[in-house]
mmCIF file of C-alpha atoms and ligand atoms in Angstrom:
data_model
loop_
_atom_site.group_PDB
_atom_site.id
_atom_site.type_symbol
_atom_site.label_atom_id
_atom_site.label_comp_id
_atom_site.label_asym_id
_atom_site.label_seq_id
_atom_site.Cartn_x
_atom_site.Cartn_y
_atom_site.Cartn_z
ATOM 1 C CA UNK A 171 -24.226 -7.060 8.452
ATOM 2 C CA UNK A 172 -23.825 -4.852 5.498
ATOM 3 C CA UNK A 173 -23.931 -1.290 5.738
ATOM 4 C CA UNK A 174 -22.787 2.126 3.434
ATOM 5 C CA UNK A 175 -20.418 -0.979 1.557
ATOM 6 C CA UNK A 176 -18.230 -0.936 4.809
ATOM 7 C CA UNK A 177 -17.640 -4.887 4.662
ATOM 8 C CA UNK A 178 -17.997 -5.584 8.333
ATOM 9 C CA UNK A 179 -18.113 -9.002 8.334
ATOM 10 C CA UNK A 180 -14.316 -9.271 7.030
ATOM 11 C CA UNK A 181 -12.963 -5.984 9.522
ATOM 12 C CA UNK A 182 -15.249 -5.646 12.227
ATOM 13 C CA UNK A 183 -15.683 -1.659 13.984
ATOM 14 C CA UNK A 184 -14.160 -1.347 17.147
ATOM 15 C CA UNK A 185 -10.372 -1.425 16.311
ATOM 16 C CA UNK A 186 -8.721 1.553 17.165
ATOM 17 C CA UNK A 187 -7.329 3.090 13.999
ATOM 18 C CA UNK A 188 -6.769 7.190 13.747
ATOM 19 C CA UNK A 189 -10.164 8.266 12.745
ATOM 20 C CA UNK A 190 -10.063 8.826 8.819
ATOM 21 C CA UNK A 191 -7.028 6.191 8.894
ATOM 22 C CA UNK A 192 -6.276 6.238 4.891
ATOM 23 C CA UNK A 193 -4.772 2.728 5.536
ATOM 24 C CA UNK A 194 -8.671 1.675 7.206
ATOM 25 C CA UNK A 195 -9.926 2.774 4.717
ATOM 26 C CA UNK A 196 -7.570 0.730 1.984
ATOM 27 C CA UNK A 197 -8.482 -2.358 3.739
ATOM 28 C CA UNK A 198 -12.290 -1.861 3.728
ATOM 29 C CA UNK A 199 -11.980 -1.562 -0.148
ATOM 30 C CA UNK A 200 -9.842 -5.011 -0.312
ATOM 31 C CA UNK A 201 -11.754 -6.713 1.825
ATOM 32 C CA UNK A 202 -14.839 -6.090 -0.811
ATOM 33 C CA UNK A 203 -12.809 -7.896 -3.221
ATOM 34 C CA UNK A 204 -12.678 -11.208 -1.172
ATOM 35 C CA UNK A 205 -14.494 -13.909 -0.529
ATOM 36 C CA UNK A 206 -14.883 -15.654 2.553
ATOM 37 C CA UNK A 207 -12.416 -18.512 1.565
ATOM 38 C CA UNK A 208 -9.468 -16.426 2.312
ATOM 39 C CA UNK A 209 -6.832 -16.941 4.781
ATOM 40 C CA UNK A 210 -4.894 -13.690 5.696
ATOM 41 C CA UNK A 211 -1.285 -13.432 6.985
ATOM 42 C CA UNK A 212 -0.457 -10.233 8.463
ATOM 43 C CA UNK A 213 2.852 -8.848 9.098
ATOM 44 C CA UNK A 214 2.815 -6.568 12.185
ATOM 45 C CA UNK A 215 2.397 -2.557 11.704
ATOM 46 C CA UNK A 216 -0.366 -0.293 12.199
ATOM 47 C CA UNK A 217 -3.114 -2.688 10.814
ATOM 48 C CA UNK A 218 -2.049 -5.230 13.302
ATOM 49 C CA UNK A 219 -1.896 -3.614 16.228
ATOM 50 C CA UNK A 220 -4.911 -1.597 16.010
ATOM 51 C CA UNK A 221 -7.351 -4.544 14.993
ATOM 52 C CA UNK A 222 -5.686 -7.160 17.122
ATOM 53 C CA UNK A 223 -5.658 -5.538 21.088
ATOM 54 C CA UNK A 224 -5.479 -9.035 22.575
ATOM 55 C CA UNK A 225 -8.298 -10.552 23.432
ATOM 56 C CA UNK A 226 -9.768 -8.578 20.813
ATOM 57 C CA UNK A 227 -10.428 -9.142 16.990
ATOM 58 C CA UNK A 228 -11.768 -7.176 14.667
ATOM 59 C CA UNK A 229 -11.101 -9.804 11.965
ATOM 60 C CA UNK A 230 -13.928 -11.868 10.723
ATOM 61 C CA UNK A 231 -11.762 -13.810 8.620
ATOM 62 C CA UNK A 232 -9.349 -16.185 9.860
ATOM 63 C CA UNK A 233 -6.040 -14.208 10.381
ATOM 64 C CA UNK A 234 -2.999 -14.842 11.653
ATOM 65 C CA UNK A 235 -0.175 -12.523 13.077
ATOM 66 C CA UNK A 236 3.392 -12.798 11.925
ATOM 67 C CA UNK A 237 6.793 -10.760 12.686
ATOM 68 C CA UNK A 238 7.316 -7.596 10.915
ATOM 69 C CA UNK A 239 9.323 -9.676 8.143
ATOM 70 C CA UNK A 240 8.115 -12.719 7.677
ATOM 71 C CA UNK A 241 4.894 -12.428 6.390
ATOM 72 C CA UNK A 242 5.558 -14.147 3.180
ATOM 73 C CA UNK A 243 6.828 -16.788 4.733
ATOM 74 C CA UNK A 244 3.625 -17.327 6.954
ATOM 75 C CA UNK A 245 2.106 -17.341 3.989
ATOM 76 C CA UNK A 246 4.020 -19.559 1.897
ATOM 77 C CA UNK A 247 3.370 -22.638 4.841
ATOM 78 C CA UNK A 248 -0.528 -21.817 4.598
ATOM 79 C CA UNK A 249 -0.333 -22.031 0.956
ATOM 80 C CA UNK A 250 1.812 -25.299 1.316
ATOM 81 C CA UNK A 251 -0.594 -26.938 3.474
ATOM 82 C CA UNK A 252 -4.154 -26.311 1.639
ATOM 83 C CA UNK A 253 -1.969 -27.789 -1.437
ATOM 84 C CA UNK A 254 -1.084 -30.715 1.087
ATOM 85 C CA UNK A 255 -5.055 -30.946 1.753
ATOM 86 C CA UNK A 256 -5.915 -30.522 -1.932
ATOM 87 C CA UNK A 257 -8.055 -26.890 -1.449
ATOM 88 C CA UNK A 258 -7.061 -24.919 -4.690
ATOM 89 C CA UNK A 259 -10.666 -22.422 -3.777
ATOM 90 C CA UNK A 260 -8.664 -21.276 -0.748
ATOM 91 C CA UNK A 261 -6.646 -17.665 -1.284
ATOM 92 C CA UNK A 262 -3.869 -16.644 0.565
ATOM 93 C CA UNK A 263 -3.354 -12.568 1.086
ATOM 94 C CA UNK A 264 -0.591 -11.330 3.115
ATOM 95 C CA UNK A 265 -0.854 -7.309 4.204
ATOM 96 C CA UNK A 266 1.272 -5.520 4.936
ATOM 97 C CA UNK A 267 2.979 -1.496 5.266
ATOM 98 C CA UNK A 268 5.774 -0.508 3.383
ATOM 99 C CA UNK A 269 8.360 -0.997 6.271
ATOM 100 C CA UNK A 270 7.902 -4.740 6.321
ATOM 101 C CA UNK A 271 7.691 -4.422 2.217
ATOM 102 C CA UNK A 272 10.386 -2.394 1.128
ATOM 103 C CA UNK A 273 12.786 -3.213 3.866
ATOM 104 C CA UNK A 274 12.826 -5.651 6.315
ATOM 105 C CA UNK A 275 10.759 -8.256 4.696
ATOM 106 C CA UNK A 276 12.160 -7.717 0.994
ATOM 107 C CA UNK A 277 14.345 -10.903 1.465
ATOM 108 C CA UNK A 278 11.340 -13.576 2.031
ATOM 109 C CA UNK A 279 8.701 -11.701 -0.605
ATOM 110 C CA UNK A 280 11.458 -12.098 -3.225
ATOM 111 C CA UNK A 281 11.707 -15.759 -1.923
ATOM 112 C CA UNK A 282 7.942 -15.819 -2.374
ATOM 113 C CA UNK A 283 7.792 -14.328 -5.539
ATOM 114 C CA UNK A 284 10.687 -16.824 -6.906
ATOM 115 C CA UNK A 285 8.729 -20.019 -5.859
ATOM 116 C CA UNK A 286 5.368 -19.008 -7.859
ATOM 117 C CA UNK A 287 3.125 -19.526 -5.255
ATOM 118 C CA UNK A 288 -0.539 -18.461 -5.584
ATOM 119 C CA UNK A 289 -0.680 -15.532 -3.041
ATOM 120 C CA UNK A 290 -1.581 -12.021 -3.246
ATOM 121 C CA UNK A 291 0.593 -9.470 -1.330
ATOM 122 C CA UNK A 292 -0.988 -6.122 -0.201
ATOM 123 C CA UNK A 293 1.432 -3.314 0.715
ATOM 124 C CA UNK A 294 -0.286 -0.626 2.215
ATOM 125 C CA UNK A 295 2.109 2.336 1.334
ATOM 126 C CA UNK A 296 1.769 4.735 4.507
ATOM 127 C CA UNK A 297 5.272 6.142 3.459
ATOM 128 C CA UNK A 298 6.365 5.830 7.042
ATOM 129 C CA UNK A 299 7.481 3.220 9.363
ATOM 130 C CA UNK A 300 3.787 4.472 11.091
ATOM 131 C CA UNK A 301 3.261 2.095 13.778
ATOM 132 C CA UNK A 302 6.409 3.191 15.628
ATOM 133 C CA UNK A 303 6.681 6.765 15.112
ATOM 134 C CA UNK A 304 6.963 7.956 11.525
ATOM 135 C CA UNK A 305 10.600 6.491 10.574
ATOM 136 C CA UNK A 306 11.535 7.083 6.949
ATOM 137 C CA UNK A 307 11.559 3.590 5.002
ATOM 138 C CA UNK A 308 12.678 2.820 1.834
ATOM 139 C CA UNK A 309 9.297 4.123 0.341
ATOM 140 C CA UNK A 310 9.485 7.414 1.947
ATOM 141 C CA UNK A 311 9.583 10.196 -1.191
ATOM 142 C CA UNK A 312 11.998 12.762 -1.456
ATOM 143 C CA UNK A 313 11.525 15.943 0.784
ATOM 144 C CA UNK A 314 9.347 14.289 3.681
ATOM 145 C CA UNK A 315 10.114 15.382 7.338
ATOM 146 C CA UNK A 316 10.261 11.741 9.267
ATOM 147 C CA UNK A 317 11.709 11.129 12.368
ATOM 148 C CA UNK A 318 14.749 9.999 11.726
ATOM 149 C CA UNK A 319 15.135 12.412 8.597
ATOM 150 C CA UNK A 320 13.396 15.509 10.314
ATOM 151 C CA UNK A 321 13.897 18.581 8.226
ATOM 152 C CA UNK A 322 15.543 21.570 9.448
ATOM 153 C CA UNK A 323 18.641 24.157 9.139
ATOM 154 C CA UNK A 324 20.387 21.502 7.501
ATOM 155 C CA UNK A 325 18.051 19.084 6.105
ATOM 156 C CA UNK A 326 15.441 18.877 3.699
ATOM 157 C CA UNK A 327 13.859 15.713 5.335
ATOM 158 C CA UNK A 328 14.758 12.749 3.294
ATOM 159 C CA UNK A 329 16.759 13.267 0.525
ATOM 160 C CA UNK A 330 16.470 9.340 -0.877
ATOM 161 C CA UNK A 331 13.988 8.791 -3.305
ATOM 162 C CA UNK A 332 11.558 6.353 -3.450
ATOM 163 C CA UNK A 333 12.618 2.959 -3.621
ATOM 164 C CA UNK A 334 10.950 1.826 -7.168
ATOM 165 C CA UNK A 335 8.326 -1.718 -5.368
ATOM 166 C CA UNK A 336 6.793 -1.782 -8.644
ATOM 167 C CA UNK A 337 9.663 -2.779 -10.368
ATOM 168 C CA UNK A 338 10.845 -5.326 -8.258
ATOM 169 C CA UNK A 339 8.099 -7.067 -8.327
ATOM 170 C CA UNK A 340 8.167 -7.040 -11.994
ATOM 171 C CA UNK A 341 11.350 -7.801 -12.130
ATOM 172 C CA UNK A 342 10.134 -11.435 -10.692
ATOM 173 C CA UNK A 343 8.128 -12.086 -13.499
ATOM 174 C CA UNK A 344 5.168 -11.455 -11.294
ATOM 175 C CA UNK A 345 1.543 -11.868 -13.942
ATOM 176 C CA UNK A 346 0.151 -9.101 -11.916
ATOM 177 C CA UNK A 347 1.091 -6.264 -10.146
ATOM 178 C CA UNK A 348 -0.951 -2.996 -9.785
ATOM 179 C CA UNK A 349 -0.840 0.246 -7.624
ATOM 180 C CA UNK A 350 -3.834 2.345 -6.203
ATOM 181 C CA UNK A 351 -4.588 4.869 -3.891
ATOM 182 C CA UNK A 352 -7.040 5.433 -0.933
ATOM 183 C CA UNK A 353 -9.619 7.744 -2.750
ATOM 184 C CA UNK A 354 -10.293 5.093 -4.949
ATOM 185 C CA UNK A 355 -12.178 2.262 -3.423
ATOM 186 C CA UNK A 356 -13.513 0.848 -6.444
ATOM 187 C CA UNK A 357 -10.355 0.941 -8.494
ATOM 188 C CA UNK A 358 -8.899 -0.921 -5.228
ATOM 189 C CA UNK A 359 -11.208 -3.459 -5.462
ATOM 190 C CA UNK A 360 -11.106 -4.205 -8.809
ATOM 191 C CA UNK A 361 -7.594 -4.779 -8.726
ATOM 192 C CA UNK A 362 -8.084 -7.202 -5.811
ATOM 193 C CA UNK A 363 -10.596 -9.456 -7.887
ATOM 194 C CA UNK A 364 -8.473 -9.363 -11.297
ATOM 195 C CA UNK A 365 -4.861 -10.394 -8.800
ATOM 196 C CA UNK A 366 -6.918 -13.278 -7.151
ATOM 197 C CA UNK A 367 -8.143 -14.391 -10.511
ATOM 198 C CA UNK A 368 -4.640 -14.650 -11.911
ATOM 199 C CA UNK A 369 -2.751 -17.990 -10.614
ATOM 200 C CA UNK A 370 0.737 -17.148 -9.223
ATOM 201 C CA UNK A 371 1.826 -14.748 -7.312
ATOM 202 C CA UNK A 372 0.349 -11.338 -7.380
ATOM 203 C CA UNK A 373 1.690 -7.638 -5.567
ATOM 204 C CA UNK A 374 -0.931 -4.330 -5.072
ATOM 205 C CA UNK A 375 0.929 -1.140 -3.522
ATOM 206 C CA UNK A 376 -1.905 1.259 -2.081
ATOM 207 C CA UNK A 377 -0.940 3.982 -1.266
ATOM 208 C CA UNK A 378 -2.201 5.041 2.695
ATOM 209 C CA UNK A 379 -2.000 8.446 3.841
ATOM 210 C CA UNK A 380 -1.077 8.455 7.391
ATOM 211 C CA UNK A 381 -3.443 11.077 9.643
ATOM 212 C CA UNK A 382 -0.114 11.982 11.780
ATOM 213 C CA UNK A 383 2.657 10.807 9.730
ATOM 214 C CA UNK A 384 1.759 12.946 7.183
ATOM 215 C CA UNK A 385 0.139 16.091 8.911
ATOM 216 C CA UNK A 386 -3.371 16.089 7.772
ATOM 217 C CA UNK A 387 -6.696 16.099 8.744
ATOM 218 C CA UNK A 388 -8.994 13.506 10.362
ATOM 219 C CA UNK A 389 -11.544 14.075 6.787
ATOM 220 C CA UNK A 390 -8.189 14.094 4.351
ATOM 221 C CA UNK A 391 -7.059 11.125 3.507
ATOM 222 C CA UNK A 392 -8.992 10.470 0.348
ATOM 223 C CA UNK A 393 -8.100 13.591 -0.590
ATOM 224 C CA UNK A 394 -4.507 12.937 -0.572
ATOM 225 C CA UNK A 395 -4.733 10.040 -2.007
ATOM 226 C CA UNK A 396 -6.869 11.369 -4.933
ATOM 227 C CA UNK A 397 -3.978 14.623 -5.242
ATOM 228 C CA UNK A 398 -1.251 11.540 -5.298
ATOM 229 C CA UNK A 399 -2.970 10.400 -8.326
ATOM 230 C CA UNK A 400 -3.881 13.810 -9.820
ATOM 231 C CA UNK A 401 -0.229 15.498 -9.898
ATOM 232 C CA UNK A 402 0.888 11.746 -11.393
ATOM 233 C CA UNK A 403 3.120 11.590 -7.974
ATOM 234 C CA UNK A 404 1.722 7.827 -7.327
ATOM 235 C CA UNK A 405 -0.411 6.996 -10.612
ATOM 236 C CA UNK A 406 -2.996 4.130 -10.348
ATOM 237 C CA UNK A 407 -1.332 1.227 -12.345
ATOM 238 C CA UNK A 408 -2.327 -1.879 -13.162
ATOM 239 C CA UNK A 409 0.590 -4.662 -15.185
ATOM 240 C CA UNK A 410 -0.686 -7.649 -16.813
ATOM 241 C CA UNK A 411 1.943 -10.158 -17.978
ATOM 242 C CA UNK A 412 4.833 -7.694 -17.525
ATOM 243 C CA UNK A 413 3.401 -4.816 -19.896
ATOM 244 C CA UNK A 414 1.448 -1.752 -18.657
ATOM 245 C CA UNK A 415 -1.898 -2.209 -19.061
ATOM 246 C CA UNK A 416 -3.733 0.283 -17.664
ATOM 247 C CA UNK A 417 -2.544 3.986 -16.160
ATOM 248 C CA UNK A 418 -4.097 7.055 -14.435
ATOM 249 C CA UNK A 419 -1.521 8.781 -16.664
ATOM 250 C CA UNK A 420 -3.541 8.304 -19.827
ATOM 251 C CA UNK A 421 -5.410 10.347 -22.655
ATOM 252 C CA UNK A 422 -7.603 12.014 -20.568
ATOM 253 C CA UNK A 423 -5.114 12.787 -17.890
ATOM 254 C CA UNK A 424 -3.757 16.692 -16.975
ATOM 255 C CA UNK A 425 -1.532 16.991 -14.099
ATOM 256 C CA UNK A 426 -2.304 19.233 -11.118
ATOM 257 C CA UNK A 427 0.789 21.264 -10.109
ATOM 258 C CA UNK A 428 2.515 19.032 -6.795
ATOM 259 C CA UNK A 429 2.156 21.982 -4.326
ATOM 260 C CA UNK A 430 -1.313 21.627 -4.316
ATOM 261 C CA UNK A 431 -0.410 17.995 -2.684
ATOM 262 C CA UNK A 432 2.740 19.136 -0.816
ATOM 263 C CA UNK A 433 1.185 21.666 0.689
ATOM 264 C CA UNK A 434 -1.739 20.637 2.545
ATOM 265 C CA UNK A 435 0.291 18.063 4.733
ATOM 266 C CA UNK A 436 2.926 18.855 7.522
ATOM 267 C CA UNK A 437 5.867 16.570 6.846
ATOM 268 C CA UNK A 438 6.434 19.199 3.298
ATOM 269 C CA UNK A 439 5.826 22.278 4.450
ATOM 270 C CA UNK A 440 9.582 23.138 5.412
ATOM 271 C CA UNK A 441 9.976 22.899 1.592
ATOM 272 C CA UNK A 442 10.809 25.918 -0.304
ATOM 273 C CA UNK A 443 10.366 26.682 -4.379
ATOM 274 C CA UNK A 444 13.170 25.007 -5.738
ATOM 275 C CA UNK A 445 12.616 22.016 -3.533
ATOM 276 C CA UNK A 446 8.921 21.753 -4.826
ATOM 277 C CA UNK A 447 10.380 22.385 -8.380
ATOM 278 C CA UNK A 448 12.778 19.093 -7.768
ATOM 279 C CA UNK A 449 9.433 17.202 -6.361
ATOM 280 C CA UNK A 450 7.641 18.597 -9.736
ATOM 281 C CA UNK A 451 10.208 17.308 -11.893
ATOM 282 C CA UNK A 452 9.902 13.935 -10.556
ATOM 283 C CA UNK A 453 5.873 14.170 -10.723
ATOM 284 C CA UNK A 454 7.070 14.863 -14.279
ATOM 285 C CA UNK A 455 9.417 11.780 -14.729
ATOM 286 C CA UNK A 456 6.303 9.616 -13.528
ATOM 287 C CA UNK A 457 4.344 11.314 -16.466
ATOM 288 C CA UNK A 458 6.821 10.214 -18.844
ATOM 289 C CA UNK A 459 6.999 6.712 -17.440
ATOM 290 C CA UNK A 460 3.581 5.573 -16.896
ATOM 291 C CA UNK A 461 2.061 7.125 -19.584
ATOM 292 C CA UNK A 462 -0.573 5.014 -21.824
HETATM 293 C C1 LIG U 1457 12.463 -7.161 13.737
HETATM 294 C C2 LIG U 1457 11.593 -6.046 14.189
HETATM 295 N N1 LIG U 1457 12.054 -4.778 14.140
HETATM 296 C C3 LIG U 1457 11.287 -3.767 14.538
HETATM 297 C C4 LIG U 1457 10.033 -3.995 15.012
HETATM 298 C C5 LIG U 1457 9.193 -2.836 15.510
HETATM 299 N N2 LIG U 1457 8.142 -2.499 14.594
HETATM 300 C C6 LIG U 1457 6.890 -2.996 14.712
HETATM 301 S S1 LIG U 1457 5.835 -2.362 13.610
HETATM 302 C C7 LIG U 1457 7.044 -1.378 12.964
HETATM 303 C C8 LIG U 1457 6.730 -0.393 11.856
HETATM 304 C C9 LIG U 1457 5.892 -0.958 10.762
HETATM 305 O O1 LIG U 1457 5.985 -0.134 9.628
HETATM 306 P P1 LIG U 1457 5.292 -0.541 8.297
HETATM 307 O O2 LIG U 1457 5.648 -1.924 7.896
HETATM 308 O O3 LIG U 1457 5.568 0.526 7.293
HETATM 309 O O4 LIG U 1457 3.733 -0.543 8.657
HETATM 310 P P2 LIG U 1457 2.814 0.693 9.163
HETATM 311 O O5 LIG U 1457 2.859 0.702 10.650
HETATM 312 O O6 LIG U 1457 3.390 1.933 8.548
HETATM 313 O O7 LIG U 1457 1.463 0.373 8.643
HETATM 314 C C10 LIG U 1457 8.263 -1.587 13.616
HETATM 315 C C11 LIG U 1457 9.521 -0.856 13.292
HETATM 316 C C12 LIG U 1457 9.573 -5.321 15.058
HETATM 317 N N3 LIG U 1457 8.336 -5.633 15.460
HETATM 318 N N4 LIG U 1457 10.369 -6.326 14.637
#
């Protein structure tokens, strides 16, 4: 069944995401850019647990859990043995958030990434350690109240910034890597065909706005995700053989001051002007950066 382009054959209703889940919402848009030969290997997080409650699936593809860091690795054996069978039309994606990305499963993707094998890698960036309570990871952006950096008399939140994914998996010599945003199905999507249609290894970071992590509404995410893009915070990206090949942050493009982002969601609204300034000058920096 095919209905509104909600690909239910590949992520089935009935899981028990947040309603308006900007991570849901990520996957629905991937899963349009699959095909049925796909094996996925999923390291555990918020998409796990909330399409998996045992005996439950809401996968229509075959799936297969792994720890929170070894993903990649789960991955790599699959890929192994359909080489061992001789099946070069089966794709390998692993998904995963931005804990098991950024931090505890950095080791094995760069292992991964080193050995060249044909896999795509999905990192859906909710910001947070989600699943477990909104803990800051490495990809948690300068300013945001987490749990274990909760603003206050004495604290802004988290004063690291971003850890820079994008890079790293460039720095691997990766053919493709791209970023996106929930907001922008379509651009998701595309992205999804063009990685599986390059050989080797292949990264997209998507960013996921989290309903509670981040303080907003059941009918926001998209909206956040679109602001992300807007104010040239998380620019949609796309890298083809190491060189920027396609930007948000192009001709056409005029930044929206950050506060209209910052302000709409909980985990900023401690922040005062000067902190926003701080948060505009790195919007800024982005500009510079990505611009095509
Ligand atoms: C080795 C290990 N440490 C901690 C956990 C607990 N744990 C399960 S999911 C999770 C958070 C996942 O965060 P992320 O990868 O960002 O995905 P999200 O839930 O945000 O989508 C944690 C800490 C675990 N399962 N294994």
């Amino acid at each position: 069944m095919k209905t509104n382009n909600i690909e239910y054959k590949k992520l089935a209703p009935g899981h028990n995401a947040c309603s308006g889940c900007g991570q849901l919402s990520a996957v629905h848009a991937v899963m349009r850019g699959l095909t049925k030969d796909t094996i996925i290997a999923n390291a555990t997080g918020c998409l796990e647990v909330t399409t998996t409650a045992y005996p439950q699936t809401a996968w229509g593809l075959p799936w297969i859990h792994s720890l929170f860091e070894n993903a990649s690795s789960v991955a790599s054996g699959i890929q192994a043995a359909l080489k061992n069978r001789g099946d070069n039309q089966t794709k390998v994606l692993v998904q995963a958030g931005d804990g098991g990305t950024f931090d505890i499963g950095l080791g094995l993707v760069s292992g991964m990434w080193e050995r060249g094998e044909n896999i795509l890698y999905i990192c859906y960036d909710t910001e947070s350690y989600s699943n477990t309570g909104i803990q800051a990871s490495g990809s948690t952006p300068y300013g945001a109240s987490t749990t274990t950096t909760p603003s206050g008399a004495q604290s802004i939140g988290s004063n690291q910034v971003k850890k820079d994914m994008m890079a790293i998996a460039l720095a691997h010599g990766l053919k493709y890597v791209a970023q996106s945003a929930a907001g922008f199905p379509d651009d998701i999507t595309n992205k999804v065909k063009k990685a599986l249609a390059t050989p080797g290894p292949s990264y997209i970071q998507i960013l996921s706005p989290c309903i509670p992590g981040w303080g907003i509404g059941y009918d926001e995410a998209a909206m956040m995700g679109k602001l992300a893009v807007k104010t040239g915070l998380y620019p949609l990206l796309e890298y083809t053989d190491g060189k920027l090949s396609a930007s948000s942050v192009n001709a056409n493009f005029k930044a929206e001051p950050v506060g209209s982002y910052l302000k709409t969601q909980s985990r900023f609204k401690h922040l005062n002007d000067e902190e926003i300034n701080h948060i505009q000058m790195l919007a800024a920096e982005n500009i510079k950066k990505y611009q095509i």
